[in-house]
XYZ file of C-alpha atoms in Angstrom:
436
model
C 26.487 -41.630 0.939
C 30.199 -41.143 0.437
C 31.392 -37.816 -1.115
C 35.095 -37.538 -2.066
C 37.354 -34.644 -1.153
C 37.452 -33.225 -4.821
C 35.739 -34.220 -8.010
C 36.671 -37.458 -9.718
C 36.062 -35.981 -13.254
C 35.500 -32.506 -14.596
C 34.128 -31.155 -17.904
C 36.242 -28.275 -18.931
C 34.696 -25.755 -21.330
C 37.638 -24.449 -23.261
C 35.492 -21.830 -24.939
C 31.787 -20.830 -25.056
C 31.919 -20.528 -28.891
C 30.890 -23.107 -31.455
C 30.559 -23.172 -35.283
C 27.066 -24.736 -34.838
C 24.067 -23.213 -33.177
C 22.097 -26.315 -32.231
C 18.587 -25.416 -31.024
C 18.872 -27.634 -27.917
C 22.336 -26.524 -26.674
C 22.672 -25.229 -23.182
C 25.277 -22.618 -24.425
C 22.548 -20.847 -26.354
C 23.842 -17.200 -26.261
C 26.236 -17.447 -29.220
C 25.345 -16.089 -32.651
C 25.913 -17.676 -36.010
C 29.375 -16.470 -36.864
C 30.648 -15.291 -33.499
C 32.966 -18.242 -33.150
C 35.160 -17.015 -35.999
C 35.865 -13.770 -34.293
C 36.200 -15.105 -30.836
C 38.450 -18.077 -31.591
C 41.499 -15.758 -31.607
C 40.458 -14.518 -28.048
C 40.930 -17.824 -26.404
C 43.427 -17.385 -23.593
C 45.918 -20.317 -23.545
C 47.630 -19.229 -20.462
C 44.184 -19.166 -18.620
C 43.643 -22.726 -19.794
C 46.919 -23.896 -18.477
C 46.325 -22.087 -15.188
C 43.015 -23.846 -14.699
C 44.832 -27.144 -15.531
C 47.265 -26.478 -12.665
C 44.354 -26.052 -10.221
C 42.742 -29.274 -11.442
C 45.995 -31.202 -11.121
C 46.480 -29.819 -7.584
C 43.022 -31.061 -6.668
C 44.033 -34.650 -7.793
C 41.149 -34.883 -10.367
C 41.512 -38.120 -12.344
C 39.867 -37.290 -15.627
C 38.944 -34.281 -17.718
C 36.578 -33.937 -20.759
C 37.600 -31.070 -23.028
C 34.383 -29.538 -24.263
C 32.825 -26.227 -25.084
C 31.268 -24.645 -27.091
C 33.368 -26.524 -29.611
C 36.835 -27.343 -28.372
C 38.341 -27.544 -31.833
C 37.654 -23.742 -32.072
C 40.751 -23.546 -29.876
C 43.908 -23.462 -32.005
C 46.173 -26.563 -31.980
C 49.149 -24.597 -30.616
C 47.007 -24.066 -27.390
C 45.431 -27.466 -27.388
C 48.623 -29.521 -27.562
C 50.429 -28.024 -24.520
C 47.200 -28.252 -22.514
C 46.635 -31.946 -23.226
C 50.311 -32.705 -22.619
C 50.200 -30.981 -19.302
C 47.280 -33.125 -18.121
C 48.841 -36.330 -19.420
C 52.228 -35.496 -17.880
C 50.421 -35.170 -14.566
C 48.498 -38.473 -14.829
C 45.211 -36.858 -15.680
C 43.360 -38.748 -18.412
C 41.780 -36.745 -21.194
C 38.872 -37.101 -23.669
C 36.938 -34.679 -25.898
C 33.414 -33.806 -26.819
C 33.290 -32.359 -30.310
C 30.992 -31.878 -33.202
C 34.037 -32.958 -35.294
C 33.154 -30.716 -38.297
C 36.339 -28.571 -37.843
C 38.607 -31.636 -37.922
C 41.656 -31.315 -40.131
C 44.480 -33.830 -40.969
C 46.523 -31.997 -38.420
C 43.937 -32.600 -35.844
C 44.008 -36.314 -36.715
C 47.754 -36.332 -36.089
C 47.288 -34.715 -32.746
C 44.534 -37.026 -31.677
C 46.672 -40.059 -32.713
C 49.682 -38.626 -30.874
C 47.953 -38.358 -27.581
C 45.510 -41.261 -28.061
C 42.583 -38.920 -27.451
C 39.087 -40.441 -27.940
C 36.043 -38.294 -28.970
C 32.410 -38.272 -28.098
C 30.629 -36.547 -30.992
C 27.130 -35.413 -31.434
C 25.124 -36.980 -34.169
C 21.767 -35.126 -34.669
C 19.892 -37.425 -36.990
C 20.170 -39.749 -39.941
C 18.033 -37.274 -41.864
C 20.118 -34.642 -43.682
C 17.536 -31.931 -43.598
C 16.793 -32.481 -39.921
C 20.463 -32.630 -39.107
C 21.046 -29.158 -40.892
C 17.918 -27.737 -39.378
C 18.985 -28.537 -35.756
C 22.582 -27.217 -36.158
C 21.308 -24.236 -38.159
C 24.170 -24.802 -40.648
C 23.528 -25.841 -44.195
C 25.828 -28.645 -45.213
C 26.694 -29.745 -41.539
C 25.313 -33.263 -42.197
C 27.618 -33.926 -45.073
C 30.541 -32.349 -43.284
C 29.913 -34.394 -40.311
C 29.765 -37.684 -42.257
C 33.039 -36.758 -44.117
C 34.868 -35.895 -40.974
C 33.634 -38.991 -38.997
C 34.940 -41.262 -41.879
C 38.307 -39.356 -41.728
C 38.629 -39.974 -37.984
C 37.506 -43.626 -38.000
C 39.631 -44.590 -40.991
C 42.628 -43.175 -39.045
C 41.723 -45.441 -35.986
C 40.617 -42.532 -33.852
C 38.227 -43.898 -31.170
C 34.893 -42.119 -31.701
C 31.587 -42.663 -29.940
C 28.413 -40.743 -30.885
C 25.564 -39.341 -28.847
C 22.235 -38.426 -30.299
C 20.281 -35.764 -28.418
C 16.679 -36.949 -28.657
C 13.548 -34.774 -28.492
C 9.970 -35.888 -29.239
C 10.279 -35.052 -33.018
C 13.342 -37.362 -33.427
C 12.592 -40.152 -31.044
C 11.422 -42.510 -33.913
C 14.788 -41.964 -35.646
C 17.083 -43.429 -32.872
C 17.593 -46.762 -34.599
C 18.298 -45.406 -38.058
C 20.649 -42.762 -36.610
C 22.529 -45.463 -34.633
C 22.744 -47.584 -37.778
C 24.226 -44.676 -39.655
C 26.781 -44.053 -36.915
C 27.697 -47.709 -36.890
C 28.150 -47.669 -40.635
C 30.600 -44.762 -40.258
C 32.744 -46.605 -37.735
C 31.765 -45.393 -34.296
C 32.717 -47.659 -31.430
C 29.598 -46.858 -29.276
C 26.241 -45.159 -29.682
C 24.295 -43.264 -26.979
C 20.768 -41.778 -27.245
C 20.028 -39.130 -24.575
C 16.780 -37.367 -23.867
C 17.046 -33.585 -24.535
C 17.831 -31.651 -21.403
C 15.565 -28.561 -20.978
C 18.239 -25.915 -20.438
C 17.885 -23.692 -23.474
C 15.802 -20.626 -22.469
C 15.260 -19.919 -26.217
C 12.998 -22.944 -26.579
C 9.530 -21.648 -25.623
C 7.589 -24.814 -25.304
C 9.524 -27.545 -23.713
C 6.569 -29.759 -22.928
C 6.031 -30.383 -26.676
C 9.724 -31.409 -27.110
C 10.643 -33.284 -23.893
C 10.288 -37.117 -23.917
C 7.483 -38.653 -21.991
C 7.466 -42.112 -20.538
C 6.423 -43.917 -23.722
C 9.181 -42.034 -25.650
C 11.831 -43.168 -23.153
C 10.659 -46.774 -23.656
C 10.811 -46.362 -27.463
C 14.367 -44.832 -27.267
C 15.530 -47.759 -25.105
C 13.872 -50.379 -27.311
C 15.692 -48.901 -30.297
C 19.012 -48.899 -28.358
C 18.624 -52.517 -27.428
C 17.788 -53.420 -31.066
C 21.044 -51.722 -32.211
C 23.035 -53.615 -29.661
C 21.477 -56.929 -30.753
C 21.654 -56.410 -34.445
C 25.104 -54.808 -34.779
C 26.865 -55.637 -31.559
C 27.586 -52.045 -30.849
C 27.748 -50.913 -27.242
C 24.843 -48.583 -26.309
C 24.047 -46.285 -23.456
C 22.148 -43.103 -22.458
C 23.952 -40.214 -20.865
C 21.066 -38.613 -18.802
C 19.819 -39.898 -15.501
C 16.503 -41.722 -16.057
C 14.400 -42.552 -12.977
C 13.994 -46.384 -12.852
C 10.335 -46.039 -12.173
C 9.872 -44.237 -15.571
C 9.708 -47.583 -17.227
C 6.938 -50.231 -17.054
C 9.532 -52.931 -17.039
C 12.854 -51.526 -15.670
C 14.317 -55.094 -15.481
C 14.214 -55.332 -19.284
C 16.282 -52.127 -19.574
C 18.653 -52.596 -16.602
C 21.741 -52.522 -18.818
C 20.825 -48.941 -19.665
C 19.949 -47.766 -16.191
C 23.476 -47.272 -14.818
C 23.628 -43.465 -14.825
C 22.332 -41.209 -11.985
C 22.935 -37.578 -11.147
C 26.566 -37.134 -10.088
C 26.426 -33.299 -10.005
C 28.411 -32.207 -7.046
C 28.909 -35.698 -5.803
C 31.787 -37.023 -8.121
C 31.612 -34.684 -11.099
C 31.295 -30.972 -12.016
C 32.095 -28.575 -14.784
C 34.488 -25.715 -15.266
C 33.442 -22.763 -17.476
C 35.840 -21.097 -19.857
C 36.204 -18.323 -17.215
C 37.029 -20.856 -14.504
C 33.668 -20.997 -12.745
C 33.165 -24.334 -10.913
C 29.497 -25.585 -11.438
C 27.896 -28.712 -10.086
C 26.360 -29.275 -13.486
C 27.796 -27.789 -16.717
C 24.214 -27.077 -17.946
C 23.732 -24.522 -15.226
C 25.138 -21.066 -14.808
C 25.202 -21.328 -10.981
C 28.816 -21.285 -9.752
C 30.344 -22.365 -6.459
C 33.380 -20.135 -7.031
C 36.232 -19.545 -9.438
C 39.069 -22.005 -9.606
C 41.525 -19.300 -10.729
C 41.085 -17.427 -7.442
C 40.143 -20.237 -5.012
C 41.344 -23.772 -4.276
C 39.069 -26.359 -5.918
C 38.745 -28.364 -2.781
C 37.624 -25.285 -0.758
C 34.931 -24.547 -3.413
C 33.987 -28.261 -3.477
C 33.462 -28.241 0.238
C 30.907 -25.316 -0.082
C 29.049 -27.191 -2.758
C 26.757 -30.148 -2.263
C 25.447 -33.269 -4.013
C 22.223 -32.476 -5.728
C 21.215 -36.072 -5.711
C 21.775 -36.437 -1.947
C 19.744 -33.239 -1.282
C 16.884 -34.315 -3.446
C 16.647 -37.838 -2.029
C 16.613 -36.519 1.511
C 13.381 -34.640 0.951
C 11.499 -36.709 -1.712
C 9.217 -39.741 -2.012
C 12.322 -41.544 -3.417
C 13.364 -42.306 0.140
C 10.801 -45.175 0.123
C 12.148 -46.604 -3.110
C 14.245 -49.808 -2.818
C 16.460 -48.615 -5.641
C 16.915 -44.918 -4.542
C 20.576 -45.202 -3.752
C 21.280 -46.535 -7.364
C 18.737 -44.506 -9.289
C 18.949 -41.034 -7.564
C 15.585 -39.840 -8.781
C 16.353 -38.603 -12.258
C 17.682 -35.235 -13.594
C 17.639 -32.083 -11.603
C 17.889 -29.944 -14.736
C 14.639 -31.631 -15.995
C 13.033 -31.130 -12.686
C 13.881 -27.406 -12.495
C 12.493 -26.630 -15.912
C 9.429 -28.879 -15.670
C 8.474 -28.330 -12.021
C 9.959 -24.991 -11.187
C 12.161 -26.355 -8.467
C 15.666 -27.763 -8.531
C 14.543 -30.478 -6.024
C 11.174 -31.018 -7.745
C 10.179 -34.105 -9.626
C 11.618 -35.379 -12.888
C 8.914 -35.242 -15.517
C 8.968 -39.043 -16.114
C 9.199 -40.159 -12.439
C 6.336 -42.254 -11.235
C 5.856 -44.416 -8.060
C 8.747 -45.826 -5.995
C 9.855 -49.348 -6.762
C 9.298 -52.133 -4.256
C 11.468 -54.841 -5.969
C 15.178 -54.563 -6.659
C 16.509 -55.054 -10.225
C 18.326 -58.315 -10.499
C 21.509 -56.548 -11.463
C 21.506 -54.625 -8.021
C 21.353 -58.010 -6.258
C 24.245 -59.564 -8.220
C 26.660 -60.935 -5.630
C 28.687 -64.067 -6.483
C 31.535 -65.932 -5.078
C 34.824 -64.699 -6.507
C 37.915 -66.499 -5.282
C 40.483 -64.532 -7.342
C 40.753 -61.386 -9.461
C 43.090 -59.687 -11.829
C 43.296 -55.878 -11.605
C 43.183 -54.025 -14.965
C 46.422 -52.224 -15.875
C 47.106 -48.571 -15.403
C 44.922 -48.189 -12.257
C 45.138 -44.937 -10.384
C 44.343 -44.212 -6.830
C 43.673 -41.332 -4.405
C 43.593 -41.192 -0.555
C 40.355 -40.101 1.023
C 39.098 -39.747 4.599
C 36.969 -42.857 4.118
C 39.889 -44.860 2.601
C 40.541 -44.214 -0.955
C 39.418 -44.314 -4.600
C 40.572 -46.987 -7.150
C 40.185 -45.544 -10.645
C 40.469 -47.175 -14.094
C 38.663 -44.629 -16.181
C 35.784 -42.163 -15.941
C 33.238 -45.065 -16.090
C 35.116 -47.450 -13.859
C 36.009 -46.547 -10.368
C 35.235 -47.619 -6.851
C 35.304 -46.395 -3.241
C 36.985 -48.672 -0.591
C 37.867 -48.503 3.010
C 41.357 -47.841 4.251
C 42.391 -51.441 4.646
C 41.207 -52.408 1.156
C 42.811 -49.342 -0.316
C 46.283 -50.006 1.069
C 46.099 -53.677 0.404
C 45.025 -53.409 -3.261
C 47.706 -50.875 -3.809
C 50.359 -53.189 -2.340
C 49.146 -56.224 -4.224
C 48.523 -54.327 -7.496
C 51.567 -55.619 -9.304
C 50.664 -59.225 -8.734
C 49.220 -61.154 -11.617
C 46.431 -62.644 -9.568
C 44.953 -61.623 -6.141
C 43.151 -64.196 -4.101
C 40.795 -63.974 -1.221
C 43.398 -65.891 0.886
C 45.955 -63.094 0.035
C 43.615 -60.437 1.554
C 42.681 -62.560 4.562
C 46.255 -63.311 5.428
C 47.310 -59.626 5.334
C 44.273 -58.770 7.459
C 44.606 -61.735 9.923
C 44.871 -59.447 12.896
C 41.669 -57.514 11.967
C 38.401 -59.208 12.992
C 36.336 -57.793 10.117
C 38.687 -59.224 7.375
C 36.981 -62.520 6.637
C 35.551 -64.524 3.638
C 32.451 -62.384 3.424
C 34.452 -59.067 3.586
C 36.908 -60.173 0.823
C 34.080 -61.492 -1.358
C 32.215 -58.201 -1.056
C 35.405 -56.438 -1.991
C 36.024 -58.485 -5.021
C 32.430 -58.075 -6.212
C 32.816 -54.298 -5.724
C 35.994 -54.233 -7.852
C 34.535 -56.459 -10.585
C 31.157 -54.714 -10.689
C 32.950 -51.306 -11.011
C 35.216 -52.719 -13.803
C 38.409 -52.154 -11.900
C 39.123 -55.946 -11.841
C 37.894 -59.069 -13.602
C 37.427 -62.558 -12.270
C 40.256 -64.948 -12.595
C 38.950 -68.338 -13.833
């Protein structure tokens, strides 16, 4: 499996502190009002220094998160976002949005920043109970309406435990009514040491199926894009083919993504305290070289090796495995037996004679060739010939198979099959679309 020279995307924790105290949150050490006192301690220079290191490592995309990133004063946030944007690094934000002000709205509009927010439940009492903040449900609804009415792109994610799995549909319906552009339902990750009995809260196989059924119903009834943000083993479902549109996420920790703590610690997964090194004192690529892909390590020693979908699925979530089995490379709690038949979406190869590349593509040289990048959910790895050829042809309105074959006429491997596989790669990874 290909591993690039540095992360493609990073989650940057601007601060550990938050105005909520959600019972499932992996940053579980804060106290109720500590964020008010700690907000003034945020070091803007350190955030800019971390940004310089990320830019030097040619990272494509950063997610500003926390804690709660809007704890950070605007006079620190704005130069930070500007620095990333000026250096061709795309930026988004994860926020509970309850601290949003009209000034934040202006800031978000100025830089075209999208937000992924956390929606706890459609039930007010349940919402306030999980955040441990009375009135948080009403404040969330008010702030979400403020953002969407000002054309800020907001998607919502519901963290789902066993007590709330039956409310996925109603919560998605509420989010849709408030103007969100996409809705995710994601099983609770068992990271918070303060939760004593995880087995009573973590979703089982039937719960995963119920969650997915509700997501598909939301998509059908409201036309809203739906997804899940945690790696689910394909074999967790009795009929994975039915849910193939939701099974596109696998563990990318240490493979293409990582997290950076507010102190500069580079971690394969932002839900873990284990650090590979500090980006303020070491080069990110040097730290990255010392780290490894959790997914690759797990597959190499597990029964997943015999599964026909192992390269797509990756075996589930390592965080779940650690908490539920006691071993980082143990088994995800909903994993069952390896699949023997591919999903139809994995076999999808069609004849594509011509493509158009989406605008604002970015690219990065790699030992294996290069990366073509549209956004954090749309990128592809290609060999050196394809990398240089697509770069050179990028400005064309349409690229045909004959264009590629003509340029590579002196290379024996550049033929109809090679170019068709390339075009399928670019289309499937949403870097290009078919020209009719």
